[in-house]
Every structure is written in structure tokens, then in C-alpha cells.
């Protein structure tokens, strides 16, 4: 899945595997993929990302007044998870549903760890022979158990969207990815040779979570570490921001051309 922004909207370009079967017991990366030329547009503006940054900064400011030490990566995880969740399902994470984020995060980490284990690699390569042996079968079962936690959360969100789905609005832009995808499923329901199915939707949700969540949080955590160990760089960034940005607002993409040092640091 590729996504890019244009005119304040997010556009998805999807690739799917024609070999994904709902009954498959083994999670695998399929080498054969088919690109689907569609334009799935939804109104997820950059302003919503800035709002999530505001939530994160407010949370840090509140917590730093109570403790001398903070685990900064946790805040990045909540922010990145909320942005991904909002794009997929239209909701962010807060104190009422943070446990869902932690469950998905923990299960994703365990799945990634298991994927690296030689026993699982061998079992996935030969699922009909080696994969059936008890020793190797155990690793597959562990993987499916943790993947089941993530898919359980995705299924719950998809089912909630299905309950509110209005077939009469299929030509309108969707508010989130799942709504847009369900509209595509509805449009294609009487056609053959397409891959707009619920199993594909579940796997695409997993792709976006797995591909973005840890990468975003880790990137920002490392950036903070570099700033801590390079106070001169931190000072120059601060001076540039003070010169360009007033203290009553956040940085926006409109400020990019006026912040060359900040751009150099990010790159």
C-alpha cells in the first residue's frame, strides 16, 4: 500500500496478493502481487495530524510537571497509533481505549519477533510438510495467536463500520479507509476478477499498522536522542523556530521553506 497527499487529502494506491486465502493458517509475504488502479480518496487533512501533535504536546506538558523522567517513545507511539487508527477507522486513542493500542502494539511486536525465528521461516517455506511437525507447528500456532489479537481488533472496527454502511453514499468520499474500501466492495459485488474482499481489507489494515507504527515512533525517538547528545544542533533549531514561528501556534507545512536548518536535520 502506498499513500500520498494531494490538495490536503490522502490518496491510497493499493496492491494486493491474489493468493491470500481466508482459510490460510500461515501468514506469509506473497511475491506475486497485482496492482489495482483506483483512486480512493478520503478527507483526512493534515490539520488532523497537527491536532494529534497538539494532544501529544499537551500530554507531555502535563506529565512532565509530575515527574522528572518520561519515556518519550510512549507519547510517539500513542500519537502515531492514533493517526494510523484515525486514517483506518476514524477514531483516535485516548484514555478510554488505550488498552486496544497496547494490545495491538504488543501482538505486533511478538509477531515480528516470531517472523525472524528460523523455525518459523522454515515452517512457512514448507507449510505442508515441515509446518505440520509438532515443533514447527508450535511456532505457527504462537504466531496465529498473536495475529489473532490484531485481527480481532480490526474485525471489530470493520463490523462497526458495516453496521453504519449506507449503500446510497457509495459515490461520496469516505471519512476513513475502511469506509472507502467497503464502498469499493459494494461497487464490485456483482463483478468478477477483483480483490476487494474483507480478507484483503483485514490484511491491508495489518500492512499499514506493521509498516508505519514502529517506524514512526522509533524515528522520532532516535531524533530526540540525537538532539539530546547534540545540544548545539538543538540550540540552532530552537533559534530558527523562534525566528520564524510565533509561540502561539504549531509548525505547519507552510513554514517548510523558511526552516532550512530544520529541514536539514530531518533529512
PDB file of C-alpha atoms in Angstrom:
ATOM      1  CA  UNK A   1       0.000   0.000   0.000  1.00  0.00           C
ATOM      2  CA  UNK A   2       1.305   3.428  -0.941  1.00  0.00           C
ATOM      3  CA  UNK A   3      -0.261   6.648   0.224  1.00  0.00           C
ATOM      4  CA  UNK A   4       0.453  10.232  -0.639  1.00  0.00           C
ATOM      5  CA  UNK A   5      -1.168  13.616  -0.138  1.00  0.00           C
ATOM      6  CA  UNK A   6      -2.562  15.994  -2.687  1.00  0.00           C
ATOM      7  CA  UNK A   7      -4.626  19.113  -2.041  1.00  0.00           C
ATOM      8  CA  UNK A   8      -4.975  18.270   1.641  1.00  0.00           C
ATOM      9  CA  UNK A   9      -6.402  14.808   1.013  1.00  0.00           C
ATOM     10  CA  UNK A  10      -4.875  11.372   1.393  1.00  0.00           C
ATOM     11  CA  UNK A  11      -4.858   9.130  -1.684  1.00  0.00           C
ATOM     12  CA  UNK A  12      -4.301   5.384  -1.369  1.00  0.00           C
ATOM     13  CA  UNK A  13      -2.743   3.256  -4.069  1.00  0.00           C
ATOM     14  CA  UNK A  14      -3.273  -0.382  -3.235  1.00  0.00           C
ATOM     15  CA  UNK A  15      -1.524  -3.582  -4.167  1.00  0.00           C
ATOM     16  CA  UNK A  16      -2.995  -6.891  -3.175  1.00  0.00           C
ATOM     17  CA  UNK A  17      -1.969 -10.506  -3.330  1.00  0.00           C
ATOM     18  CA  UNK A  18      -4.341 -12.649  -5.399  1.00  0.00           C
ATOM     19  CA  UNK A  19      -3.224 -15.674  -3.375  1.00  0.00           C
ATOM     20  CA  UNK A  20      -4.435 -14.632   0.074  1.00  0.00           C
ATOM     21  CA  UNK A  21      -6.977 -17.173   1.236  1.00  0.00           C
ATOM     22  CA  UNK A  22      -9.350 -16.609   4.169  1.00  0.00           C
ATOM     23  CA  UNK A  23      -8.632 -20.136   5.397  1.00  0.00           C
ATOM     24  CA  UNK A  24      -4.857 -19.784   5.360  1.00  0.00           C
ATOM     25  CA  UNK A  25      -3.274 -20.696   8.683  1.00  0.00           C
ATOM     26  CA  UNK A  26       0.140 -19.261   7.803  1.00  0.00           C
ATOM     27  CA  UNK A  27       0.900 -15.574   7.496  1.00  0.00           C
ATOM     28  CA  UNK A  28       3.282 -15.080   4.613  1.00  0.00           C
ATOM     29  CA  UNK A  29       4.563 -12.430   2.259  1.00  0.00           C
ATOM     30  CA  UNK A  30       3.398 -13.293  -1.233  1.00  0.00           C
ATOM     31  CA  UNK A  31       5.836 -12.443  -4.064  1.00  0.00           C
ATOM     32  CA  UNK A  32       3.012 -12.313  -6.626  1.00  0.00           C
ATOM     33  CA  UNK A  33       1.123  -9.041  -6.357  1.00  0.00           C
ATOM     34  CA  UNK A  34      -1.359  -7.268  -8.513  1.00  0.00           C
ATOM     35  CA  UNK A  35      -1.640  -3.507  -8.645  1.00  0.00           C
ATOM     36  CA  UNK A  36      -5.113  -2.083  -8.625  1.00  0.00           C
ATOM     37  CA  UNK A  37      -5.504   1.210 -10.418  1.00  0.00           C
ATOM     38  CA  UNK A  38      -8.023   3.026  -8.293  1.00  0.00           C
ATOM     39  CA  UNK A  39      -8.294   6.375  -6.643  1.00  0.00           C
ATOM     40  CA  UNK A  40      -9.561   6.025  -3.103  1.00  0.00           C
ATOM     41  CA  UNK A  41      -9.965   9.485  -1.681  1.00  0.00           C
ATOM     42  CA  UNK A  42     -10.931  10.442   1.828  1.00  0.00           C
ATOM     43  CA  UNK A  43     -10.978  13.660   3.743  1.00  0.00           C
ATOM     44  CA  UNK A  44      -8.096  13.107   6.155  1.00  0.00           C
ATOM     45  CA  UNK A  45      -6.450  16.509   6.221  1.00  0.00           C
ATOM     46  CA  UNK A  46      -3.035  17.431   7.575  1.00  0.00           C
ATOM     47  CA  UNK A  47      -4.845  19.569  10.122  1.00  0.00           C
ATOM     48  CA  UNK A  48      -5.944  16.377  11.852  1.00  0.00           C
ATOM     49  CA  UNK A  49      -2.320  15.273  12.164  1.00  0.00           C
ATOM     50  CA  UNK A  50      -1.430  18.632  13.714  1.00  0.00           C
ATOM     51  CA  UNK A  51      -4.299  18.174  16.155  1.00  0.00           C
ATOM     52  CA  UNK A  52      -2.794  14.857  17.207  1.00  0.00           C
ATOM     53  CA  UNK A  53       0.545  16.603  17.735  1.00  0.00           C
ATOM     54  CA  UNK A  54      -1.274  19.103  19.957  1.00  0.00           C
ATOM     55  CA  UNK A  55      -2.727  16.258  22.037  1.00  0.00           C
ATOM     56  CA  UNK A  56       0.743  14.738  22.397  1.00  0.00           C
ATOM     57  CA  UNK A  57       2.399  18.005  23.451  1.00  0.00           C
ATOM     58  CA  UNK A  58      -0.358  18.723  25.971  1.00  0.00           C
ATOM     59  CA  UNK A  59       0.077  15.244  27.439  1.00  0.00           C
ATOM     60  CA  UNK A  60       3.858  15.672  27.701  1.00  0.00           C
ATOM     61  CA  UNK A  61       3.462  19.096  29.310  1.00  0.00           C
ATOM     62  CA  UNK A  62       1.021  17.695  31.856  1.00  0.00           C
ATOM     63  CA  UNK A  63       3.152  14.660  32.724  1.00  0.00           C
ATOM     64  CA  UNK A  64       6.480  16.491  32.891  1.00  0.00           C
ATOM     65  CA  UNK A  65       5.099  18.601  35.734  1.00  0.00           C
ATOM     66  CA  UNK A  66       4.595  15.409  37.740  1.00  0.00           C
ATOM     67  CA  UNK A  67       7.855  13.586  37.049  1.00  0.00           C
ATOM     68  CA  UNK A  68      11.487  14.339  36.278  1.00  0.00           C
ATOM     69  CA  UNK A  69      11.710  11.436  33.819  1.00  0.00           C
ATOM     70  CA  UNK A  70       9.436  10.485  30.922  1.00  0.00           C
ATOM     71  CA  UNK A  71       9.517   7.607  28.450  1.00  0.00           C
ATOM     72  CA  UNK A  72       9.241   9.818  25.382  1.00  0.00           C
ATOM     73  CA  UNK A  73       8.714   6.944  22.946  1.00  0.00           C
ATOM     74  CA  UNK A  74       5.387   6.141  24.612  1.00  0.00           C
ATOM     75  CA  UNK A  75       3.996   9.512  23.537  1.00  0.00           C
ATOM     76  CA  UNK A  76       5.179   8.974  19.978  1.00  0.00           C
ATOM     77  CA  UNK A  77       3.552   5.536  19.954  1.00  0.00           C
ATOM     78  CA  UNK A  78       0.209   6.935  21.081  1.00  0.00           C
ATOM     79  CA  UNK A  79       0.399   9.744  18.515  1.00  0.00           C
ATOM     80  CA  UNK A  80       1.424   7.525  15.590  1.00  0.00           C
ATOM     81  CA  UNK A  81      -1.087   4.854  16.594  1.00  0.00           C
ATOM     82  CA  UNK A  82      -3.849   7.456  16.796  1.00  0.00           C
ATOM     83  CA  UNK A  83      -3.032   8.852  13.350  1.00  0.00           C
ATOM     84  CA  UNK A  84      -2.997   5.369  11.807  1.00  0.00           C
ATOM     85  CA  UNK A  85      -6.216   4.452  13.614  1.00  0.00           C
ATOM     86  CA  UNK A  86      -7.922   7.671  12.534  1.00  0.00           C
ATOM     87  CA  UNK A  87      -6.967   7.076   8.907  1.00  0.00           C
ATOM     88  CA  UNK A  88      -8.158   3.473   9.027  1.00  0.00           C
ATOM     89  CA  UNK A  89     -11.158   3.611  11.337  1.00  0.00           C
ATOM     90  CA  UNK A  90     -11.917   7.280  12.018  1.00  0.00           C
ATOM     91  CA  UNK A  91     -11.079   7.227  15.743  1.00  0.00           C
ATOM     92  CA  UNK A  92      -8.049   8.144  17.823  1.00  0.00           C
ATOM     93  CA  UNK A  93      -6.714   6.580  21.015  1.00  0.00           C
ATOM     94  CA  UNK A  94      -7.393   8.211  24.371  1.00  0.00           C
ATOM     95  CA  UNK A  95      -7.739   7.093  27.969  1.00  0.00           C
ATOM     96  CA  UNK A  96     -10.925   5.150  27.117  1.00  0.00           C
ATOM     97  CA  UNK A  97      -9.345   2.798  24.569  1.00  0.00           C
ATOM     98  CA  UNK A  98      -5.587   2.912  25.133  1.00  0.00           C
ATOM     99  CA  UNK A  99      -5.653  -0.768  26.071  1.00  0.00           C
ATOM    100  CA  UNK A 100      -6.568  -1.559  22.460  1.00  0.00           C
ATOM    101  CA  UNK A 101      -3.425   0.254  21.314  1.00  0.00           C
ATOM    102  CA  UNK A 102      -1.246  -1.617  23.801  1.00  0.00           C
ATOM    103  CA  UNK A 103      -2.786  -4.950  22.761  1.00  0.00           C
ATOM    104  CA  UNK A 104      -2.137  -4.310  19.067  1.00  0.00           C
ATOM    105  CA  UNK A 105       1.357  -2.981  19.808  1.00  0.00           C
ATOM    106  CA  UNK A 106       2.310  -5.998  21.950  1.00  0.00           C
ATOM    107  CA  UNK A 107       0.903  -8.524  19.491  1.00  0.00           C
ATOM    108  CA  UNK A 108       2.589  -6.802  16.543  1.00  0.00           C
ATOM    109  CA  UNK A 109       5.958  -6.848  18.317  1.00  0.00           C
ATOM    110  CA  UNK A 110       5.597 -10.549  19.130  1.00  0.00           C
ATOM    111  CA  UNK A 111       4.615 -11.376  15.543  1.00  0.00           C
ATOM    112  CA  UNK A 112       7.628  -9.521  14.167  1.00  0.00           C
ATOM    113  CA  UNK A 113       9.894 -11.328  16.648  1.00  0.00           C
ATOM    114  CA  UNK A 114       8.442 -14.700  15.650  1.00  0.00           C
ATOM    115  CA  UNK A 115       8.796 -13.902  11.953  1.00  0.00           C
ATOM    116  CA  UNK A 116      12.548 -13.657  12.490  1.00  0.00           C
ATOM    117  CA  UNK A 117      12.804 -17.090  14.133  1.00  0.00           C
ATOM    118  CA  UNK A 118      14.470 -19.708  11.876  1.00  0.00           C
ATOM    119  CA  UNK A 119      11.903 -22.353  12.837  1.00  0.00           C
ATOM    120  CA  UNK A 120       9.019 -20.227  11.598  1.00  0.00           C
ATOM    121  CA  UNK A 121      10.850 -19.273   8.412  1.00  0.00           C
ATOM    122  CA  UNK A 122      11.367 -22.963   7.619  1.00  0.00           C
ATOM    123  CA  UNK A 123       7.765 -23.824   8.544  1.00  0.00           C
ATOM    124  CA  UNK A 124       6.395 -21.025   6.346  1.00  0.00           C
ATOM    125  CA  UNK A 125       8.595 -22.152   3.455  1.00  0.00           C
ATOM    126  CA  UNK A 126       7.346 -25.757   3.679  1.00  0.00           C
ATOM    127  CA  UNK A 127       3.879 -25.413   5.289  1.00  0.00           C
ATOM    128  CA  UNK A 128       2.522 -28.743   4.005  1.00  0.00           C
ATOM    129  CA  UNK A 129       5.447 -30.827   5.270  1.00  0.00           C
ATOM    130  CA  UNK A 130       7.752 -29.294   7.859  1.00  0.00           C
ATOM    131  CA  UNK A 131       4.991 -26.942   9.012  1.00  0.00           C
ATOM    132  CA  UNK A 132       2.929 -29.900  10.209  1.00  0.00           C
ATOM    133  CA  UNK A 133       5.624 -31.257  12.541  1.00  0.00           C
ATOM    134  CA  UNK A 134       4.837 -30.560  16.231  1.00  0.00           C
ATOM    135  CA  UNK A 135       7.977 -28.495  16.928  1.00  0.00           C
ATOM    136  CA  UNK A 136       7.433 -26.182  13.958  1.00  0.00           C
ATOM    137  CA  UNK A 137       3.640 -26.241  14.343  1.00  0.00           C
ATOM    138  CA  UNK A 138       4.110 -24.701  17.786  1.00  0.00           C
ATOM    139  CA  UNK A 139       5.714 -21.574  16.342  1.00  0.00           C
ATOM    140  CA  UNK A 140       2.954 -21.238  13.755  1.00  0.00           C
ATOM    141  CA  UNK A 141       0.315 -21.524  16.477  1.00  0.00           C
ATOM    142  CA  UNK A 142       2.053 -18.819  18.533  1.00  0.00           C
ATOM    143  CA  UNK A 143       2.150 -16.534  15.514  1.00  0.00           C
ATOM    144  CA  UNK A 144      -1.526 -17.088  14.734  1.00  0.00           C
ATOM    145  CA  UNK A 145      -2.438 -16.468  18.370  1.00  0.00           C
ATOM    146  CA  UNK A 146      -0.782 -13.042  18.422  1.00  0.00           C
ATOM    147  CA  UNK A 147      -2.017 -12.204  14.922  1.00  0.00           C
ATOM    148  CA  UNK A 148      -5.499 -13.131  16.101  1.00  0.00           C
ATOM    149  CA  UNK A 149      -5.390 -10.330  18.666  1.00  0.00           C
ATOM    150  CA  UNK A 150      -4.690  -7.768  15.942  1.00  0.00           C
ATOM    151  CA  UNK A 151      -7.219  -9.206  13.510  1.00  0.00           C
ATOM    152  CA  UNK A 152      -9.779  -9.340  16.309  1.00  0.00           C
ATOM    153  CA  UNK A 153      -9.390  -5.597  16.815  1.00  0.00           C
ATOM    154  CA  UNK A 154      -9.565  -4.942  13.051  1.00  0.00           C
ATOM    155  CA  UNK A 155     -12.674  -7.137  12.706  1.00  0.00           C
ATOM    156  CA  UNK A 156     -14.399  -5.252  15.497  1.00  0.00           C
ATOM    157  CA  UNK A 157     -13.757  -1.911  13.795  1.00  0.00           C
ATOM    158  CA  UNK A 158     -14.833  -3.240  10.379  1.00  0.00           C
ATOM    159  CA  UNK A 159     -18.048  -4.685  11.825  1.00  0.00           C
ATOM    160  CA  UNK A 160     -18.907  -1.334  13.403  1.00  0.00           C
ATOM    161  CA  UNK A 161     -18.448   0.314  10.007  1.00  0.00           C
ATOM    162  CA  UNK A 162     -20.622  -2.297   8.309  1.00  0.00           C
ATOM    163  CA  UNK A 163     -23.470  -1.563  10.717  1.00  0.00           C
ATOM    164  CA  UNK A 164     -23.421   2.096   9.671  1.00  0.00           C
ATOM    165  CA  UNK A 165     -22.728   1.487   5.995  1.00  0.00           C
ATOM    166  CA  UNK A 166     -25.077   3.299   3.599  1.00  0.00           C
ATOM    167  CA  UNK A 167     -25.093   1.864   0.036  1.00  0.00           C
ATOM    168  CA  UNK A 168     -26.656   5.108  -1.209  1.00  0.00           C
ATOM    169  CA  UNK A 169     -23.486   7.028  -0.381  1.00  0.00           C
ATOM    170  CA  UNK A 170     -21.010   4.905  -2.353  1.00  0.00           C
ATOM    171  CA  UNK A 171     -20.128   7.757  -4.719  1.00  0.00           C
ATOM    172  CA  UNK A 172     -19.178  10.102  -1.888  1.00  0.00           C
ATOM    173  CA  UNK A 173     -15.707  10.437  -0.361  1.00  0.00           C
ATOM    174  CA  UNK A 174     -15.316   8.316   2.751  1.00  0.00           C
ATOM    175  CA  UNK A 175     -14.353   9.588   6.164  1.00  0.00           C
ATOM    176  CA  UNK A 176     -11.763   6.817   6.669  1.00  0.00           C
ATOM    177  CA  UNK A 177     -10.046   3.989   4.816  1.00  0.00           C
ATOM    178  CA  UNK A 178     -12.394   1.196   5.898  1.00  0.00           C
ATOM    179  CA  UNK A 179     -15.464   3.143   4.803  1.00  0.00           C
ATOM    180  CA  UNK A 180     -13.911   3.827   1.397  1.00  0.00           C
ATOM    181  CA  UNK A 181     -12.913   0.181   1.000  1.00  0.00           C
ATOM    182  CA  UNK A 182     -16.384  -1.068   1.951  1.00  0.00           C
ATOM    183  CA  UNK A 183     -17.800   1.182  -0.757  1.00  0.00           C
ATOM    184  CA  UNK A 184     -15.430  -0.412  -3.267  1.00  0.00           C
ATOM    185  CA  UNK A 185     -16.551  -3.876  -2.119  1.00  0.00           C
ATOM    186  CA  UNK A 186     -20.164  -2.834  -2.676  1.00  0.00           C
ATOM    187  CA  UNK A 187     -19.402  -1.441  -6.148  1.00  0.00           C
ATOM    188  CA  UNK A 188     -17.622  -4.649  -7.153  1.00  0.00           C
ATOM    189  CA  UNK A 189     -20.063  -7.140  -5.614  1.00  0.00           C
ATOM    190  CA  UNK A 190     -21.521  -8.192  -8.986  1.00  0.00           C
ATOM    191  CA  UNK A 191     -18.205  -8.194 -10.858  1.00  0.00           C
ATOM    192  CA  UNK A 192     -15.591 -10.916 -11.293  1.00  0.00           C
ATOM    193  CA  UNK A 193     -11.811 -10.719 -11.182  1.00  0.00           C
ATOM    194  CA  UNK A 194     -11.448  -8.182  -8.393  1.00  0.00           C
ATOM    195  CA  UNK A 195      -9.798  -8.455  -4.998  1.00  0.00           C
ATOM    196  CA  UNK A 196     -11.949  -6.150  -2.912  1.00  0.00           C
ATOM    197  CA  UNK A 197     -12.825  -8.575  -0.134  1.00  0.00           C
ATOM    198  CA  UNK A 198     -12.960  -8.457   3.640  1.00  0.00           C
ATOM    199  CA  UNK A 199      -9.925 -10.773   4.000  1.00  0.00           C
ATOM    200  CA  UNK A 200      -7.947  -8.330   1.857  1.00  0.00           C
ATOM    201  CA  UNK A 201      -9.237  -5.417   3.933  1.00  0.00           C
ATOM    202  CA  UNK A 202      -8.055  -7.109   7.139  1.00  0.00           C
ATOM    203  CA  UNK A 203      -4.621  -7.715   5.650  1.00  0.00           C
ATOM    204  CA  UNK A 204      -4.328  -4.143   4.403  1.00  0.00           C
ATOM    205  CA  UNK A 205      -5.109  -2.873   7.908  1.00  0.00           C
ATOM    206  CA  UNK A 206      -2.303  -5.083   9.198  1.00  0.00           C
ATOM    207  CA  UNK A 207       0.053  -3.840   6.460  1.00  0.00           C
ATOM    208  CA  UNK A 208      -0.454  -0.220   7.431  1.00  0.00           C
ATOM    209  CA  UNK A 209      -0.074  -0.898  11.141  1.00  0.00           C
ATOM    210  CA  UNK A 210       3.014  -3.069  10.699  1.00  0.00           C
ATOM    211  CA  UNK A 211       4.642  -0.755   8.181  1.00  0.00           C
ATOM    212  CA  UNK A 212       4.068   2.552   9.923  1.00  0.00           C
ATOM    213  CA  UNK A 213       3.588   2.215  13.671  1.00  0.00           C
ATOM    214  CA  UNK A 214       7.030   1.212  14.941  1.00  0.00           C
ATOM    215  CA  UNK A 215       8.859   3.086  12.177  1.00  0.00           C
ATOM    216  CA  UNK A 216       7.260   6.409  13.082  1.00  0.00           C
ATOM    217  CA  UNK A 217       7.712   6.025  16.844  1.00  0.00           C
ATOM    218  CA  UNK A 218      11.310   4.790  16.544  1.00  0.00           C
ATOM    219  CA  UNK A 219      12.286   7.539  14.101  1.00  0.00           C
ATOM    220  CA  UNK A 220      11.074  10.285  16.408  1.00  0.00           C
ATOM    221  CA  UNK A 221      12.593   8.627  19.479  1.00  0.00           C
ATOM    222  CA  UNK A 222      16.001   8.468  17.773  1.00  0.00           C
ATOM    223  CA  UNK A 223      15.619  12.091  16.658  1.00  0.00           C
ATOM    224  CA  UNK A 224      15.112  13.126  20.279  1.00  0.00           C
ATOM    225  CA  UNK A 225      18.167  11.114  21.308  1.00  0.00           C
ATOM    226  CA  UNK A 226      20.320  12.838  18.678  1.00  0.00           C
ATOM    227  CA  UNK A 227      19.113  16.230  19.888  1.00  0.00           C
ATOM    228  CA  UNK A 228      19.979  15.365  23.485  1.00  0.00           C
ATOM    229  CA  UNK A 229      23.505  14.322  22.508  1.00  0.00           C
ATOM    230  CA  UNK A 230      23.937  17.310  20.190  1.00  0.00           C
ATOM    231  CA  UNK A 231      22.805  20.367  22.188  1.00  0.00           C
ATOM    232  CA  UNK A 232      24.329  22.766  19.631  1.00  0.00           C
ATOM    233  CA  UNK A 233      22.038  21.360  16.938  1.00  0.00           C
ATOM    234  CA  UNK A 234      19.121  21.645  19.339  1.00  0.00           C
ATOM    235  CA  UNK A 235      20.004  25.291  20.027  1.00  0.00           C
ATOM    236  CA  UNK A 236      20.169  26.180  16.318  1.00  0.00           C
ATOM    237  CA  UNK A 237      16.810  24.519  15.628  1.00  0.00           C
ATOM    238  CA  UNK A 238      15.277  26.387  18.560  1.00  0.00           C
ATOM    239  CA  UNK A 239      16.651  29.708  17.323  1.00  0.00           C
ATOM    240  CA  UNK A 240      15.325  29.124  13.809  1.00  0.00           C
ATOM    241  CA  UNK A 241      11.886  28.185  15.117  1.00  0.00           C
ATOM    242  CA  UNK A 242      11.803  31.261  17.367  1.00  0.00           C
ATOM    243  CA  UNK A 243      12.681  33.469  14.406  1.00  0.00           C
ATOM    244  CA  UNK A 244      10.002  32.037  12.105  1.00  0.00           C
ATOM    245  CA  UNK A 245       7.227  30.661  14.315  1.00  0.00           C
ATOM    246  CA  UNK A 246       5.368  32.650  16.937  1.00  0.00           C
ATOM    247  CA  UNK A 247       4.845  30.947  20.281  1.00  0.00           C
ATOM    248  CA  UNK A 248       1.062  30.774  19.903  1.00  0.00           C
ATOM    249  CA  UNK A 249       0.954  28.195  17.093  1.00  0.00           C
ATOM    250  CA  UNK A 250       2.490  24.953  15.850  1.00  0.00           C
ATOM    251  CA  UNK A 251       4.741  24.457  12.858  1.00  0.00           C
ATOM    252  CA  UNK A 252       2.888  23.678   9.606  1.00  0.00           C
ATOM    253  CA  UNK A 253       3.979  22.557   6.142  1.00  0.00           C
ATOM    254  CA  UNK A 254       3.565  26.164   5.063  1.00  0.00           C
ATOM    255  CA  UNK A 255       6.641  27.009   7.156  1.00  0.00           C
ATOM    256  CA  UNK A 256       8.846  24.421   5.458  1.00  0.00           C
ATOM    257  CA  UNK A 257      10.595  26.761   3.018  1.00  0.00           C
ATOM    258  CA  UNK A 258      11.517  29.126   5.854  1.00  0.00           C
ATOM    259  CA  UNK A 259      13.133  26.445   8.013  1.00  0.00           C
ATOM    260  CA  UNK A 260      16.239  25.251   6.108  1.00  0.00           C
ATOM    261  CA  UNK A 261      18.134  24.104   9.203  1.00  0.00           C
ATOM    262  CA  UNK A 262      15.146  22.139  10.492  1.00  0.00           C
ATOM    263  CA  UNK A 263      14.774  20.526   7.062  1.00  0.00           C
ATOM    264  CA  UNK A 264      18.457  19.591   7.059  1.00  0.00           C
ATOM    265  CA  UNK A 265      18.115  17.969  10.485  1.00  0.00           C
ATOM    266  CA  UNK A 266      15.061  15.963   9.402  1.00  0.00           C
ATOM    267  CA  UNK A 267      16.815  14.769   6.251  1.00  0.00           C
TER     268      UNK A 267
END
